[in-house]
């Protein structure tokens, strides 16, 4: 298999990556055949995966614009993945010129491509780090340079917490991050769930098994467990809802049924 110029030498391109699979679902080009093969296998069980990812990205854009409209000009995006058109720094800096954005991911391809995309953008940077270790993120030089933790921050945990098992203590990680946020900060979150998927759960489990087989378990939590991530936050209207139902810009009833798979919400620190 030929290694493209954008792929760091340190990565094993024979092993699927969830961030590169996500890139494939969105129609990106930063993925390998091994990623496409795994994604296609997951789609055999859950054919609406691209629609789910598109709805997730659409929510992200709406939420970033909402945060900017609330006067927030600092964005910390953890589990950011591979940058695609309309990513956080583009939306935020269009809405609030000079907004600071820090991306965080542990996938070397996501980090390398982010650095390439952000070259020459002094107001945005990327950190190679893992959500399981919040203090490494918060004390990184990139966060220290661009994020003032004495002023409100938009913390994005979009389509990432469902890749943390309960043994990874995801609620503890979110609580550590929340403790570092000043009043008026926002938590922007999405999470996968069986609730809302227009297929029998037994069939959707086949896609979950694909992720388990590539050693990146996908944890489908019910709404009440997802809501716990907002402990310590004021959950803003319309609450924790299916992706197209959060402050829609077009009629939700026009959305594909698969777009309603999973939940989205935004909370504010007191």
Short mmCIF file of C-alpha atoms in Angstrom, two decimals:
data_model
loop_
_atom_site.label_atom_id
_atom_site.label_comp_id
_atom_site.label_asym_id
_atom_site.label_seq_id
_atom_site.Cartn_x
_atom_site.Cartn_y
_atom_site.Cartn_z
CA UNK A 1 0.00 0.00 0.00
CA UNK A 2 1.49 3.33 -1.07
CA UNK A 3 1.71 5.93 1.68
CA UNK A 4 0.40 9.39 0.59
CA UNK A 5 2.40 12.48 1.43
CA UNK A 6 -0.13 13.63 4.05
CA UNK A 7 0.15 10.41 6.10
CA UNK A 8 2.75 10.59 8.91
CA UNK A 9 5.36 7.84 8.85
CA UNK A 10 4.46 6.93 12.43
CA UNK A 11 0.98 5.58 11.65
CA UNK A 12 0.06 2.04 10.67
CA UNK A 13 -1.99 2.50 7.51
CA UNK A 14 -3.13 -1.14 7.64
CA UNK A 15 -5.31 -0.47 10.72
CA UNK A 16 -8.67 1.37 10.46
CA UNK A 17 -9.08 4.70 12.26
CA UNK A 18 -12.42 6.09 13.43
CA UNK A 19 -11.46 9.64 12.44
CA UNK A 20 -10.56 8.51 8.91
CA UNK A 21 -13.79 6.46 8.73
CA UNK A 22 -15.67 9.63 9.75
CA UNK A 23 -13.84 11.50 7.01
CA UNK A 24 -14.99 8.84 4.53
CA UNK A 25 -18.63 9.07 5.65
CA UNK A 26 -18.46 12.83 5.01
CA UNK A 27 -17.01 12.35 1.53
CA UNK A 28 -13.44 13.35 2.46
CA UNK A 29 -10.24 12.14 0.86
CA UNK A 30 -8.02 11.59 3.92
CA UNK A 31 -8.74 7.90 4.38
CA UNK A 32 -7.31 4.58 3.23
CA UNK A 33 -8.94 1.50 1.74
CA UNK A 34 -8.76 -0.19 5.16
CA UNK A 35 -10.85 2.67 6.59
CA UNK A 36 -13.31 2.54 3.69
CA UNK A 37 -13.64 -1.22 4.03
CA UNK A 38 -14.49 -0.94 7.74
CA UNK A 39 -16.92 1.92 7.07
CA UNK A 40 -18.68 0.00 4.30
CA UNK A 41 -18.97 -3.02 6.57
CA UNK A 42 -20.58 -0.86 9.29
CA UNK A 43 -22.94 0.58 6.66
CA UNK A 44 -24.15 -2.91 5.79
CA UNK A 45 -25.86 -2.87 9.19
CA UNK A 46 -26.48 0.88 9.49
CA UNK A 47 -26.77 2.29 5.95
CA UNK A 48 -27.64 5.76 7.24
CA UNK A 49 -24.22 6.38 8.82
CA UNK A 50 -23.31 9.14 6.31
CA UNK A 51 -26.63 10.88 7.04
CA UNK A 52 -25.95 10.67 10.78
CA UNK A 53 -22.49 12.20 10.33
CA UNK A 54 -23.87 14.97 8.12
CA UNK A 55 -26.50 15.80 10.75
CA UNK A 56 -23.78 15.82 13.38
CA UNK A 57 -21.68 18.29 11.37
CA UNK A 58 -24.70 20.48 10.69
CA UNK A 59 -25.41 20.66 14.43
CA UNK A 60 -21.77 21.55 15.10
CA UNK A 61 -21.97 24.49 12.70
CA UNK A 62 -25.23 25.75 14.22
CA UNK A 63 -23.85 25.43 17.75
CA UNK A 64 -20.62 27.27 16.91
CA UNK A 65 -22.59 30.12 15.35
CA UNK A 66 -24.82 30.18 18.44
CA UNK A 67 -21.77 30.37 20.73
CA UNK A 68 -20.29 33.19 18.67
CA UNK A 69 -23.62 35.00 18.87
CA UNK A 70 -23.43 34.71 22.65
CA UNK A 71 -20.16 36.66 22.54
CA UNK A 72 -17.81 33.68 22.89
CA UNK A 73 -14.58 33.97 20.90
CA UNK A 74 -12.64 30.96 22.29
CA UNK A 75 -13.28 27.40 21.15
CA UNK A 76 -11.70 24.18 22.47
CA UNK A 77 -12.67 21.27 20.21
CA UNK A 78 -11.67 17.90 21.71
CA UNK A 79 -11.89 14.88 19.42
CA UNK A 80 -11.93 17.25 16.47
CA UNK A 81 -10.99 14.71 13.80
CA UNK A 82 -9.82 15.54 10.29
CA UNK A 83 -10.75 19.09 9.22
CA UNK A 84 -13.41 19.31 6.53
CA UNK A 85 -15.17 22.23 4.86
CA UNK A 86 -17.01 24.37 7.40
CA UNK A 87 -14.93 23.29 10.37
CA UNK A 88 -14.96 25.12 13.71
CA UNK A 89 -12.24 27.69 12.99
CA UNK A 90 -13.87 28.67 9.69
CA UNK A 91 -17.32 29.13 11.22
CA UNK A 92 -16.08 30.82 14.41
CA UNK A 93 -13.65 33.19 12.69
CA UNK A 94 -16.23 34.16 10.10
CA UNK A 95 -18.75 34.99 12.83
CA UNK A 96 -16.18 36.60 15.15
CA UNK A 97 -12.96 37.63 13.37
CA UNK A 98 -9.98 36.92 15.58
CA UNK A 99 -11.70 34.09 17.45
CA UNK A 100 -9.23 31.61 18.94
CA UNK A 101 -9.65 27.89 18.21
CA UNK A 102 -7.69 24.92 19.56
CA UNK A 103 -8.32 21.47 18.11
CA UNK A 104 -7.43 18.34 20.10
CA UNK A 105 -7.14 14.81 18.72
CA UNK A 106 -5.04 11.71 19.32
CA UNK A 107 -5.12 10.48 15.71
CA UNK A 108 -1.79 11.44 14.05
CA UNK A 109 -3.47 11.92 10.66
CA UNK A 110 -6.03 14.31 12.17
CA UNK A 111 -3.29 16.25 13.93
CA UNK A 112 -0.99 16.39 10.90
CA UNK A 113 -3.76 17.47 8.53
CA UNK A 114 -5.02 20.06 11.03
CA UNK A 115 -1.55 21.58 11.18
CA UNK A 116 -1.48 21.76 7.39
CA UNK A 117 -4.92 23.39 7.19
CA UNK A 118 -4.11 25.87 9.96
CA UNK A 119 -0.73 26.95 8.58
CA UNK A 120 -0.56 30.74 8.64
CA UNK A 121 -3.59 31.03 10.96
CA UNK A 122 -2.13 32.54 14.14
CA UNK A 123 -5.48 32.28 15.92
CA UNK A 124 -5.86 28.51 15.65
CA UNK A 125 -3.73 25.51 16.61
CA UNK A 126 -3.92 21.77 17.26
CA UNK A 127 -2.87 19.61 20.22
CA UNK A 128 -2.00 15.91 20.04
CA UNK A 129 -3.72 14.67 23.20
CA UNK A 130 -6.45 12.39 24.52
CA UNK A 131 -9.76 13.30 26.18
CA UNK A 132 -8.99 10.71 28.86
CA UNK A 133 -6.24 13.02 30.15
CA UNK A 134 -7.86 16.45 30.52
CA UNK A 135 -4.98 18.02 32.40
CA UNK A 136 -2.59 17.32 29.52
CA UNK A 137 -4.95 19.27 27.27
CA UNK A 138 -5.52 22.15 29.69
CA UNK A 139 -1.80 22.61 30.41
CA UNK A 140 -0.63 22.27 26.79
CA UNK A 141 1.34 25.20 25.32
CA UNK A 142 -1.25 25.61 22.55
CA UNK A 143 -4.11 26.05 25.03
CA UNK A 144 -1.98 28.36 27.17
CA UNK A 145 -1.27 30.54 24.13
CA UNK A 146 -4.77 30.77 22.69
CA UNK A 147 -7.33 30.05 25.42
CA UNK A 148 -7.81 32.46 28.34
CA UNK A 149 -9.50 30.39 31.03
CA UNK A 150 -10.56 33.56 32.82
CA UNK A 151 -13.03 34.29 29.99
CA UNK A 152 -15.90 32.14 28.62
CA UNK A 153 -14.92 29.22 26.41
CA UNK A 154 -16.96 26.98 24.12
CA UNK A 155 -15.92 23.40 24.86
CA UNK A 156 -16.84 21.03 22.03
CA UNK A 157 -17.19 17.30 22.70
CA UNK A 158 -18.85 16.37 19.43
CA UNK A 159 -19.09 12.66 18.51
CA UNK A 160 -16.24 11.72 20.84
CA UNK A 161 -17.63 10.63 24.23
CA UNK A 162 -19.24 7.53 22.72
CA UNK A 163 -15.71 6.24 22.04
CA UNK A 164 -14.96 6.22 25.76
CA UNK A 165 -16.06 3.16 27.70
CA UNK A 166 -17.35 3.44 31.24
CA UNK A 167 -13.97 2.14 32.47
CA UNK A 168 -12.39 5.24 30.87
CA UNK A 169 -14.46 7.36 33.29
CA UNK A 170 -15.86 9.76 30.69
CA UNK A 171 -17.99 11.62 33.24
CA UNK A 172 -14.88 12.29 35.33
CA UNK A 173 -13.09 13.66 32.26
CA UNK A 174 -15.97 16.03 31.48
CA UNK A 175 -16.14 17.10 35.15
CA UNK A 176 -12.41 17.94 35.11
CA UNK A 177 -12.86 20.06 32.02
CA UNK A 178 -15.96 21.73 33.48
CA UNK A 179 -14.02 22.65 36.62
CA UNK A 180 -11.54 24.61 34.48
CA UNK A 181 -14.22 26.61 32.65
CA UNK A 182 -15.18 30.10 33.85
CA UNK A 183 -18.82 31.19 34.23
CA UNK A 184 -20.64 31.74 30.95
CA UNK A 185 -18.78 28.96 29.14
CA UNK A 186 -20.64 26.50 26.93
CA UNK A 187 -20.48 22.72 26.55
CA UNK A 188 -21.42 21.65 23.00
CA UNK A 189 -21.99 17.89 22.88
CA UNK A 190 -23.29 15.09 20.69
CA UNK A 191 -23.47 11.39 21.49
CA UNK A 192 -24.54 8.22 19.68
CA UNK A 193 -27.54 6.26 20.94
CA UNK A 194 -29.77 3.44 19.79
CA UNK A 195 -32.69 5.76 20.53
CA UNK A 196 -33.94 7.33 17.31
CA UNK A 197 -32.28 4.89 14.90
CA UNK A 198 -34.98 3.80 12.40
CA UNK A 199 -33.88 0.16 12.53
CA UNK A 200 -34.21 -2.66 15.06
CA UNK A 201 -31.53 -2.35 17.74
CA UNK A 202 -30.33 -5.86 16.93
CA UNK A 203 -29.39 -4.77 13.41
CA UNK A 204 -27.72 -1.55 14.54
CA UNK A 205 -25.62 -3.64 16.92
CA UNK A 206 -23.90 -5.07 13.86
CA UNK A 207 -22.34 -1.66 13.15
CA UNK A 208 -21.30 -1.36 16.79
CA UNK A 209 -19.60 -4.75 16.48
CA UNK A 210 -17.55 -3.44 13.53
CA UNK A 211 -16.11 -0.70 15.74
CA UNK A 212 -15.44 -3.23 18.48
CA UNK A 213 -13.61 -5.42 15.99
CA UNK A 214 -11.24 -2.55 15.12
CA UNK A 215 -10.57 -2.06 18.84
CA UNK A 216 -12.43 1.23 19.11
CA UNK A 217 -15.61 0.33 20.99
CA UNK A 218 -18.65 2.48 20.20
CA UNK A 219 -20.75 2.93 23.35
CA UNK A 220 -24.41 3.63 22.58
CA UNK A 221 -25.73 5.32 25.71
CA UNK A 222 -29.41 6.08 26.47
CA UNK A 223 -30.56 9.67 26.80
CA UNK A 224 -30.54 9.69 30.61
CA UNK A 225 -26.87 8.64 30.70
CA UNK A 226 -25.92 11.24 28.09
CA UNK A 227 -27.74 13.91 30.12
CA UNK A 228 -25.37 13.22 33.03
CA UNK A 229 -22.54 14.82 31.04
CA UNK A 230 -24.35 18.12 31.58
CA UNK A 231 -24.16 17.87 35.38
CA UNK A 232 -23.00 21.27 36.60
CA UNK A 233 -24.22 22.97 33.43
CA UNK A 234 -27.51 24.72 32.73
CA UNK A 235 -28.93 22.84 29.75
CA UNK A 236 -30.12 25.46 27.27
CA UNK A 237 -33.30 25.29 25.18
CA UNK A 238 -34.40 23.09 23.52
CA UNK A 239 -32.54 20.71 25.83
CA UNK A 240 -30.97 17.38 24.94
CA UNK A 241 -32.67 16.48 21.67
CA UNK A 242 -32.11 14.55 18.45
CA UNK A 243 -29.56 16.22 16.15
CA UNK A 244 -31.92 17.97 13.68
CA UNK A 245 -34.15 19.25 16.52
CA UNK A 246 -31.52 21.51 18.09
CA UNK A 247 -32.35 25.05 16.90
CA UNK A 248 -32.97 23.92 13.31
CA UNK A 249 -32.44 26.22 10.36
CA UNK A 250 -34.77 24.16 8.16
CA UNK A 251 -37.80 21.99 8.86
CA UNK A 252 -36.68 18.89 10.83
CA UNK A 253 -39.45 16.86 9.20
CA UNK A 254 -37.59 17.25 5.91
CA UNK A 255 -34.54 15.44 7.30
CA UNK A 256 -33.64 11.84 6.53
CA UNK A 257 -34.88 9.48 9.27
CA UNK A 258 -31.31 8.45 10.09
CA UNK A 259 -30.43 12.06 10.98
CA UNK A 260 -32.40 11.59 14.22
CA UNK A 261 -29.98 8.94 15.50
CA UNK A 262 -28.20 10.25 18.57
CA UNK A 263 -28.50 13.34 20.76
CA UNK A 264 -27.20 16.90 20.84
CA UNK A 265 -27.26 19.60 23.48
CA UNK A 266 -25.60 22.78 24.70
CA UNK A 267 -25.10 23.69 28.36
CA UNK A 268 -23.81 26.81 30.10
CA UNK A 269 -21.71 27.12 33.24
CA UNK A 270 -23.17 29.27 36.02
#
